[in-house]
Amino acid sequence: MKCALTFVCITAMFLPVKLTAETGHDAWLRYAYINDTVAREGYADLPAVVVGFANSPVIVSAREELIRGFRGMLGRTLRAASTLPNEPAIVLATISDLRAALPGAPRIAPLAEDGFQIIRTGRELIVTGTNDRGVLYGVFALLRAIELQWSESELNIREEPYAPVRWVNEWDNLDGTIERGYGGRSIFFENDNVRADLGPVRDYARLLASLGINGCAINNVNANPRVVSAEFLPQLARIAEIFRAWGIRLAVSVDFSSPQRIGGLDTFDPLDSRVATWWKTKVGEIYRAVPDLGGFVVKADSEGRLGPSAYKRTHADAANVIARALAPHHGLIFYRGFVYDHHMDWRNLKNDRARAAYDNFIKLDGTFADNVLVQIKHGPIDFQVREPASPLFGALEKTNEAIELQITQEYFGQARQVVFLIPMWKEALDFDLHAHGAGTPVKALAAGKTFNRPSGGFVGVSNVGLDANWFGNDMSQANLYGFGRLAWNPNLTSEQIIDEWTRLTFSQGPEVVKTINSVQLSSWRTFENYTGPLGLQTLTDIVGNHFGVAVEASERNGWGQWHRADEQGVGMDRTVATGTGYIGQYRPPVAKMYESLTECPDELLLFMHHVPYTHVLHSGKTVIQQIYDAHYDGAAAAARYVKEWESLNGRVDEPRYLAILAHLQYQAGAAELWRDAVNTWFLRTSGIPDRTGRAGSFPGRHEAEAMKLTGYSVVDVKPWEAASGSKAASCTAPPCAARMRYDGTAGWYDLYVRYFDQNDGVSRYRLLVGSQLIDEWTAADRFPTRRIDSSSSTRRIAAGVALRPGDEIRIEGVPDGPETAALDYIEIHQATK
Ligand code: GCW
């Protein structure tokens, strides 16, 4: 029924819709009721019965999902049947079952494993696939299409996955913590056992299956060997059973020294026959408990993990001994290419961690068993804000590969900031490495297409936790969604992916879609601008929590994330001519581009070259000016996100609206902190002023250390750029107060208080003008530090305060435990509202 333009209709269009509060737990599978009557009625002709041929757990999941989706989106409960009824039906069947059950059904052209086809015949709606999984994927595609309001005729969909391997890894520890996880504790483990309640695992498996993800390694690559001990296997079997119903194969990370640590042998030498026998027996035992185990992930000789080097054996020796044990069971081993020396001499200008993966693996090409995949991080270092694609993808011709992408935002604000990673991954996936002439993008190499490999694909490090919304930030869910969509079809664009995600996760409302898409799509560039432009890498505390800013944390240590910024210049010289030779690991057309100062793209300049600050970029700006400007641009964009999000008040359900608003407000403050820290560092180090005069000048700012302090003492903050003026006021002898006299003109002002919220107490703050209490708050956020530094630095804005010359502005701090209600500064700005 079309809505004629009557008074009732017009009023109805503008009446605020009461939005149901949401937790984010259903992510993009909310199946929100389609309010648009016309769109909903478009599906009125769809059959009312769903028939699932075969009673396999996957087909049952598919049928139940369809019922759930229809009920939610269309308000109709489909009848479930196991044989064809006397009326039109939605038929769920594999291609072979379909032939038997519905001989008149159209012929389906051959499809790759896990592929599916949806066919609307005059009577039936058929969802078929090469296997049960394909049928399930078809159901999810159908439901997605309905939620996106495709027309009924568009429901004829045929898809095949780009690659056979579409896995996620979880870095969960058996004690329930998660390495680099920001969404709460493990959904799998607790107190060294598998959790009693696996409800969240079921919900997670459903999310993964909706994207076509078909494998999940559930424990940290820094593996506890106990995960494959005899007493643990029945526990793994419980998780495998849940995964099975969603077409997901369970996998585990194993410790390479297991034969010694849990096997009772005195060795784990991969060439020792006792070790080979141990792996065979152990693998047999595991497959008895989990017959469809996907396989193992192995991190060896990396960041302190034991590996084949202990016996002077190669990575191929190591991978193959386990591969031979897995092969009879069709198990795969993902051997991580993340192997490097973290004790490198930083003074040697020829040393280079970026070289490590290639140098370690190239000589082994062709020696790995067919069920080994070398799992390679997308860039040569470690998920930095900007890296080139790893040259190893283009170098291995006779080895299976998988690309490792990091969904969890370890180096991207740890779910406290919005960073949509898909545009970054797309750049890597689409980058042509010229491995076999032109036309060999990373995605084709990783999927095994270029060199016709038996296996290959995509691995995403996801690290979801028990938080209702999985990641600690609803916006971060877009990265898991995007990973899964790209693993299925890397030819999708970032724009397509975010548009689907926003509509499914929030709403079809044009303002919502436009605003969220634009924030997400620009967020990587924004984050790069204030955390590491020009290929500098992320200027974070790389030896600590990877969260706050610490420009020199990368230098003068063995970890090899050097940017070599000093008084004269900045950047790593990785050229063949004068540098580490890393660029020589690329095939000639790519190497030629990176080697040349004039051809190297600006955004990777400092990753490839060491240049003076006055070097002029393609944009016509000098390097130093670009550093300054990028930081101002990034901080301005982050501030805009808050305003843009505020325009959605009332258009997004309140709990998610408020939670995301709080993250964006934090992010805007963090971007400002990074801007000031990095720019001050470069200003001081280079001695070259910002030609716009912004860097180093902070209008309206009053340092806490310059205020009249009682109970507070002034402390040095380290690294020096982490606090404004390098100092903070820390409350050591309460009661504590910091006072200043306002001497500006009378008017309305916003007061920005920058303070430190350590994670070992809940301090309280009060902001007063004269004797009037303006604002009070507690420092109860979760930041990864106990120290007064850039990781604990955050800000509170008291907006719209009337100030008169002579007013006293006072902040009172009440410390709690070791947390000292510390203060950095107050800034007074003209009110914006
Ligand atoms: O990025 C680094 C992380 C480590 C991680 C390692 C890896 C699991 O900081 O926490 O260890 O990479 O990928 O193995």
mmCIF file of C-alpha atoms in Angstrom, residues 46-286:
data_model
loop_
_atom_site.group_PDB
_atom_site.id
_atom_site.type_symbol
_atom_site.label_atom_id
_atom_site.label_comp_id
_atom_site.label_asym_id
_atom_site.label_seq_id
_atom_site.Cartn_x
_atom_site.Cartn_y
_atom_site.Cartn_z
ATOM 1 C CA LEU A 46 7.302 -15.351 -0.643
ATOM 2 C CA PRO A 47 6.264 -18.859 0.477
ATOM 3 C CA ALA A 48 5.081 -19.408 4.019
ATOM 4 C CA VAL A 49 6.774 -22.776 4.546
ATOM 5 C CA VAL A 50 10.454 -23.594 4.828
ATOM 6 C CA VAL A 51 11.648 -27.115 4.075
ATOM 7 C CA GLY A 52 15.091 -28.194 5.131
ATOM 8 C CA PHE A 53 16.197 -31.375 3.402
ATOM 9 C CA ALA A 54 18.602 -33.354 5.542
ATOM 10 C CA ASN A 55 18.618 -32.944 9.259
ATOM 11 C CA SER A 56 22.274 -32.016 9.555
ATOM 12 C CA PRO A 57 23.073 -29.462 12.246
ATOM 13 C CA VAL A 58 24.060 -26.896 9.606
ATOM 14 C CA ILE A 59 20.792 -27.226 7.702
ATOM 15 C CA VAL A 60 18.893 -26.972 10.976
ATOM 16 C CA SER A 61 20.781 -23.750 11.768
ATOM 17 C CA ALA A 62 19.947 -22.453 8.307
ATOM 18 C CA ARG A 63 16.250 -23.208 8.735
ATOM 19 C CA GLU A 64 16.079 -21.675 12.215
ATOM 20 C CA GLU A 65 17.947 -18.614 11.035
ATOM 21 C CA LEU A 66 15.515 -18.119 8.197
ATOM 22 C CA ILE A 67 12.583 -18.351 10.571
ATOM 23 C CA ARG A 68 14.229 -15.904 12.932
ATOM 24 C CA GLY A 69 15.000 -13.463 10.133
ATOM 25 C CA PHE A 70 11.515 -13.525 8.653
ATOM 26 C CA ARG A 71 9.940 -13.094 12.053
ATOM 27 C CA GLY A 72 12.104 -10.087 12.824
ATOM 28 C CA MET A 73 12.095 -8.279 9.495
ATOM 29 C CA LEU A 74 8.684 -9.182 8.123
ATOM 30 C CA GLY A 75 6.763 -10.074 11.247
ATOM 31 C CA ARG A 76 5.908 -13.537 9.873
ATOM 32 C CA THR A 77 6.678 -16.907 11.355
ATOM 33 C CA LEU A 78 7.453 -19.427 8.641
ATOM 34 C CA ARG A 79 6.166 -22.982 9.079
ATOM 35 C CA ALA A 80 8.985 -25.514 9.295
ATOM 36 C CA ALA A 81 8.541 -28.764 7.369
ATOM 37 C CA SER A 82 10.787 -31.666 6.488
ATOM 38 C CA THR A 83 9.038 -32.739 3.295
ATOM 39 C CA LEU A 84 7.649 -30.731 0.424
ATOM 40 C CA PRO A 85 4.160 -29.469 1.305
ATOM 41 C CA ASN A 86 1.266 -28.968 -1.040
ATOM 42 C CA GLU A 87 1.972 -25.309 -1.388
ATOM 43 C CA PRO A 88 4.894 -23.152 -2.452
ATOM 44 C CA ALA A 89 7.905 -23.512 -0.161
ATOM 45 C CA ILE A 90 11.325 -22.133 0.564
ATOM 46 C CA VAL A 91 13.571 -25.108 -0.114
ATOM 47 C CA LEU A 92 16.911 -25.496 1.619
ATOM 48 C CA ALA A 93 18.972 -28.290 0.104
ATOM 49 C CA THR A 94 22.425 -29.093 -1.191
ATOM 50 C CA ILE A 95 22.636 -29.458 -4.954
ATOM 51 C CA SER A 96 22.605 -33.252 -4.723
ATOM 52 C CA ASP A 97 19.665 -33.369 -2.304
ATOM 53 C CA LEU A 98 17.795 -30.917 -4.484
ATOM 54 C CA ARG A 99 18.033 -33.155 -7.531
ATOM 55 C CA ALA A 100 16.469 -35.998 -5.598
ATOM 56 C CA ALA A 101 13.812 -33.956 -3.812
ATOM 57 C CA LEU A 102 12.740 -31.615 -6.564
ATOM 58 C CA PRO A 103 13.526 -33.254 -9.895
ATOM 59 C CA GLY A 104 11.968 -30.352 -11.740
ATOM 60 C CA ALA A 105 14.279 -27.796 -10.146
ATOM 61 C CA PRO A 106 16.482 -25.816 -12.524
ATOM 62 C CA ARG A 107 19.956 -27.219 -13.182
ATOM 63 C CA ILE A 108 22.665 -25.544 -11.178
ATOM 64 C CA ALA A 109 25.971 -24.896 -12.920
ATOM 65 C CA PRO A 110 28.901 -26.271 -10.903
ATOM 66 C CA LEU A 111 29.869 -24.128 -7.914
ATOM 67 C CA ALA A 112 33.064 -24.015 -5.851
ATOM 68 C CA GLU A 113 33.052 -25.535 -2.373
ATOM 69 C CA ASP A 114 30.878 -23.457 0.004
ATOM 70 C CA GLY A 115 29.264 -21.668 -2.927
ATOM 71 C CA PHE A 116 25.505 -21.128 -3.115
ATOM 72 C CA GLN A 117 22.699 -20.178 -5.419
ATOM 73 C CA ILE A 118 19.292 -18.704 -4.653
ATOM 74 C CA ILE A 119 16.626 -19.232 -7.300
ATOM 75 C CA ARG A 120 13.143 -17.799 -7.364
ATOM 76 C CA THR A 121 11.070 -20.118 -9.529
ATOM 77 C CA GLY A 122 7.420 -19.372 -10.147
ATOM 78 C CA ARG A 123 6.542 -21.425 -7.082
ATOM 79 C CA GLU A 124 9.553 -22.144 -4.920
ATOM 80 C CA LEU A 125 12.335 -20.111 -3.468
ATOM 81 C CA ILE A 126 15.334 -22.451 -3.578
ATOM 82 C CA VAL A 127 18.473 -21.942 -1.550
ATOM 83 C CA THR A 128 21.038 -24.488 -2.615
ATOM 84 C CA GLY A 129 24.777 -24.973 -2.265
ATOM 85 C CA THR A 130 27.602 -27.369 -2.930
ATOM 86 C CA ASN A 131 27.458 -28.478 0.685
ATOM 87 C CA ASP A 132 25.466 -27.724 3.833
ATOM 88 C CA ARG A 133 27.653 -24.728 4.493
ATOM 89 C CA GLY A 134 26.801 -23.313 1.095
ATOM 90 C CA VAL A 135 23.105 -23.596 1.943
ATOM 91 C CA LEU A 136 23.646 -21.796 5.232
ATOM 92 C CA TYR A 137 25.597 -19.040 3.464
ATOM 93 C CA GLY A 138 22.780 -18.771 0.949
ATOM 94 C CA VAL A 139 20.268 -18.248 3.747
ATOM 95 C CA PHE A 140 22.378 -15.492 5.261
ATOM 96 C CA ALA A 141 22.728 -13.842 1.849
ATOM 97 C CA LEU A 142 18.973 -14.015 1.380
ATOM 98 C CA LEU A 143 18.287 -12.477 4.778
ATOM 99 C CA ARG A 144 20.824 -9.749 4.148
ATOM 100 C CA ALA A 145 19.214 -8.934 0.823
ATOM 101 C CA ILE A 146 15.805 -8.658 2.468
ATOM 102 C CA GLU A 147 17.077 -6.396 5.244
ATOM 103 C CA LEU A 148 18.717 -4.251 2.571
ATOM 104 C CA GLN A 149 15.339 -4.205 0.831
ATOM 105 C CA TRP A 150 16.400 -5.687 -2.462
ATOM 106 C CA SER A 151 13.437 -6.307 -4.734
ATOM 107 C CA GLU A 152 12.092 -9.823 -4.991
ATOM 108 C CA SER A 153 13.509 -10.240 -8.480
ATOM 109 C CA GLU A 154 16.978 -9.397 -7.164
ATOM 110 C CA LEU A 155 16.848 -12.383 -4.866
ATOM 111 C CA ASN A 156 18.384 -14.593 -7.561
ATOM 112 C CA ILE A 157 21.898 -14.642 -6.188
ATOM 113 C CA ARG A 158 24.797 -16.910 -7.066
ATOM 114 C CA GLU A 159 28.103 -16.626 -5.244
ATOM 115 C CA GLU A 160 31.324 -18.532 -4.709
ATOM 116 C CA PRO A 161 34.001 -17.726 -2.180
ATOM 117 C CA TYR A 162 37.213 -16.224 -3.473
ATOM 118 C CA ALA A 163 39.363 -18.512 -1.356
ATOM 119 C CA PRO A 164 38.920 -21.784 0.533
ATOM 120 C CA VAL A 165 40.459 -20.495 3.763
ATOM 121 C CA ARG A 166 38.428 -17.846 5.602
ATOM 122 C CA TRP A 167 39.447 -18.093 9.199
ATOM 123 C CA VAL A 168 39.663 -16.058 12.331
ATOM 124 C CA ASN A 169 42.209 -16.381 15.097
ATOM 125 C CA GLU A 170 41.527 -15.502 18.709
ATOM 126 C CA TRP A 171 44.424 -14.737 21.010
ATOM 127 C CA ASP A 172 42.647 -16.045 24.111
ATOM 128 C CA ASN A 173 44.584 -17.437 27.026
ATOM 129 C CA LEU A 174 43.280 -20.395 28.978
ATOM 130 C CA ASP A 175 43.032 -18.243 32.116
ATOM 131 C CA GLY A 176 40.359 -16.137 30.424
ATOM 132 C CA THR A 177 42.456 -13.103 29.506
ATOM 133 C CA ILE A 178 42.958 -12.131 25.878
ATOM 134 C CA GLU A 179 46.219 -10.859 24.440
ATOM 135 C CA ARG A 180 45.338 -7.612 22.653
ATOM 136 C CA GLY A 181 41.623 -8.089 23.266
ATOM 137 C CA TYR A 182 39.536 -5.035 24.171
ATOM 138 C CA GLY A 183 36.023 -6.420 24.516
ATOM 139 C CA GLY A 184 36.235 -8.104 27.894
ATOM 140 C CA ARG A 185 37.325 -11.560 28.935
ATOM 141 C CA SER A 186 37.399 -14.708 26.856
ATOM 142 C CA ILE A 187 34.195 -16.250 25.535
ATOM 143 C CA PHE A 188 35.996 -19.608 25.443
ATOM 144 C CA PHE A 189 38.086 -19.958 28.594
ATOM 145 C CA GLU A 190 38.006 -19.207 32.290
ATOM 146 C CA ASN A 191 40.331 -20.388 35.071
ATOM 147 C CA ASP A 192 42.319 -22.666 32.783
ATOM 148 C CA ASN A 193 39.249 -24.488 31.497
ATOM 149 C CA VAL A 194 36.659 -24.090 28.818
ATOM 150 C CA ARG A 195 33.790 -21.991 30.180
ATOM 151 C CA ALA A 196 30.710 -23.744 31.439
ATOM 152 C CA ASP A 197 28.413 -21.327 29.612
ATOM 153 C CA LEU A 198 29.151 -21.390 25.906
ATOM 154 C CA GLY A 199 26.150 -19.283 24.905
ATOM 155 C CA PRO A 200 28.352 -16.448 23.650
ATOM 156 C CA VAL A 201 30.347 -18.945 21.565
ATOM 157 C CA ARG A 202 27.141 -19.991 19.834
ATOM 158 C CA ASP A 203 26.245 -16.368 19.150
ATOM 159 C CA TYR A 204 29.723 -15.653 17.857
ATOM 160 C CA ALA A 205 29.706 -18.702 15.576
ATOM 161 C CA ARG A 206 26.479 -17.421 14.098
ATOM 162 C CA LEU A 207 28.044 -14.034 13.344
ATOM 163 C CA LEU A 208 31.056 -15.695 11.744
ATOM 164 C CA ALA A 209 28.928 -18.027 9.643
ATOM 165 C CA SER A 210 26.872 -15.099 8.368
ATOM 166 C CA LEU A 211 30.063 -13.844 6.698
ATOM 167 C CA GLY A 212 31.197 -17.183 5.338
ATOM 168 C CA ILE A 213 33.976 -17.685 7.854
ATOM 169 C CA ASN A 214 34.704 -21.397 8.071
ATOM 170 C CA GLY A 215 37.476 -21.817 10.641
ATOM 171 C CA CYS A 216 38.407 -20.410 14.034
ATOM 172 C CA ALA A 217 41.563 -20.956 16.076
ATOM 173 C CA ILE A 218 40.458 -20.223 19.594
ATOM 174 C CA ASN A 219 43.631 -19.769 21.628
ATOM 175 C CA ASN A 220 46.588 -17.413 21.670
ATOM 176 C CA VAL A 221 49.386 -18.058 19.204
ATOM 177 C CA ASN A 222 51.595 -17.618 22.253
ATOM 178 C CA ALA A 223 50.164 -20.984 23.066
ATOM 179 C CA ASN A 224 49.757 -22.792 26.318
ATOM 180 C CA PRO A 225 50.710 -26.404 25.496
ATOM 181 C CA ARG A 226 47.989 -27.658 27.806
ATOM 182 C CA VAL A 227 45.377 -26.901 25.154
ATOM 183 C CA VAL A 228 46.085 -30.278 23.539
ATOM 184 C CA SER A 229 46.675 -32.246 26.711
ATOM 185 C CA ALA A 230 44.482 -35.328 27.162
ATOM 186 C CA GLU A 231 42.314 -33.773 29.875
ATOM 187 C CA PHE A 232 41.597 -30.724 27.734
ATOM 188 C CA LEU A 233 40.369 -32.548 24.633
ATOM 189 C CA PRO A 234 36.800 -33.246 25.826
ATOM 190 C CA GLN A 235 36.524 -29.540 26.586
ATOM 191 C CA LEU A 236 37.639 -28.635 23.077
ATOM 192 C CA ALA A 237 35.055 -31.075 21.763
ATOM 193 C CA ARG A 238 32.303 -29.010 23.407
ATOM 194 C CA ILE A 239 33.339 -25.929 21.461
ATOM 195 C CA ALA A 240 33.760 -27.919 18.245
ATOM 196 C CA GLU A 241 30.216 -29.163 18.522
ATOM 197 C CA ILE A 242 28.843 -25.652 18.714
ATOM 198 C CA PHE A 243 31.003 -24.508 15.810
ATOM 199 C CA ARG A 244 29.956 -27.517 13.726
ATOM 200 C CA ALA A 245 26.340 -26.395 13.593
ATOM 201 C CA TRP A 246 27.540 -23.197 11.934
ATOM 202 C CA GLY A 247 29.967 -24.804 9.494
ATOM 203 C CA ILE A 248 33.034 -23.618 11.385
ATOM 204 C CA ARG A 249 36.013 -25.858 11.938
ATOM 205 C CA LEU A 250 37.690 -25.548 15.300
ATOM 206 C CA ALA A 251 41.451 -25.049 15.293
ATOM 207 C CA VAL A 252 44.017 -24.506 18.004
ATOM 208 C CA SER A 253 47.386 -22.836 18.348
ATOM 209 C CA VAL A 254 50.044 -25.254 19.505
ATOM 210 C CA ASP A 255 53.371 -24.711 21.215
ATOM 211 C CA PHE A 256 56.188 -26.058 19.094
ATOM 212 C CA SER A 257 57.971 -27.426 22.144
ATOM 213 C CA SER A 258 54.934 -29.480 23.185
ATOM 214 C CA PRO A 259 56.653 -32.870 22.675
ATOM 215 C CA GLN A 260 58.969 -31.832 25.482
ATOM 216 C CA ARG A 261 56.688 -29.712 27.627
ATOM 217 C CA ILE A 262 53.694 -31.984 27.763
ATOM 218 C CA GLY A 263 54.925 -35.062 25.902
ATOM 219 C CA GLY A 264 57.611 -36.181 28.330
ATOM 220 C CA LEU A 265 60.301 -36.310 25.623
ATOM 221 C CA ASP A 266 63.684 -34.733 26.191
ATOM 222 C CA THR A 267 63.528 -33.021 22.821
ATOM 223 C CA PHE A 268 61.256 -31.265 20.337
ATOM 224 C CA ASP A 269 63.716 -31.542 17.442
ATOM 225 C CA PRO A 270 61.492 -31.820 14.363
ATOM 226 C CA LEU A 271 63.886 -34.251 12.721
ATOM 227 C CA ASP A 272 63.935 -36.648 15.670
ATOM 228 C CA SER A 273 61.714 -39.639 14.892
ATOM 229 C CA ARG A 274 60.392 -39.731 18.461
ATOM 230 C CA VAL A 275 59.117 -36.194 17.984
ATOM 231 C CA ALA A 276 57.450 -37.133 14.691
ATOM 232 C CA THR A 277 55.796 -40.105 16.372
ATOM 233 C CA TRP A 278 54.670 -37.919 19.259
ATOM 234 C CA TRP A 279 52.941 -35.476 16.907
ATOM 235 C CA LYS A 280 51.286 -38.353 15.008
ATOM 236 C CA THR A 281 49.938 -39.907 18.172
ATOM 237 C CA LYS A 282 48.845 -36.593 19.618
ATOM 238 C CA VAL A 283 47.104 -35.531 16.431
ATOM 239 C CA GLY A 284 45.321 -38.893 16.249
ATOM 240 C CA GLU A 285 44.136 -38.426 19.817
ATOM 241 C CA ILE A 286 42.837 -34.922 19.051
#
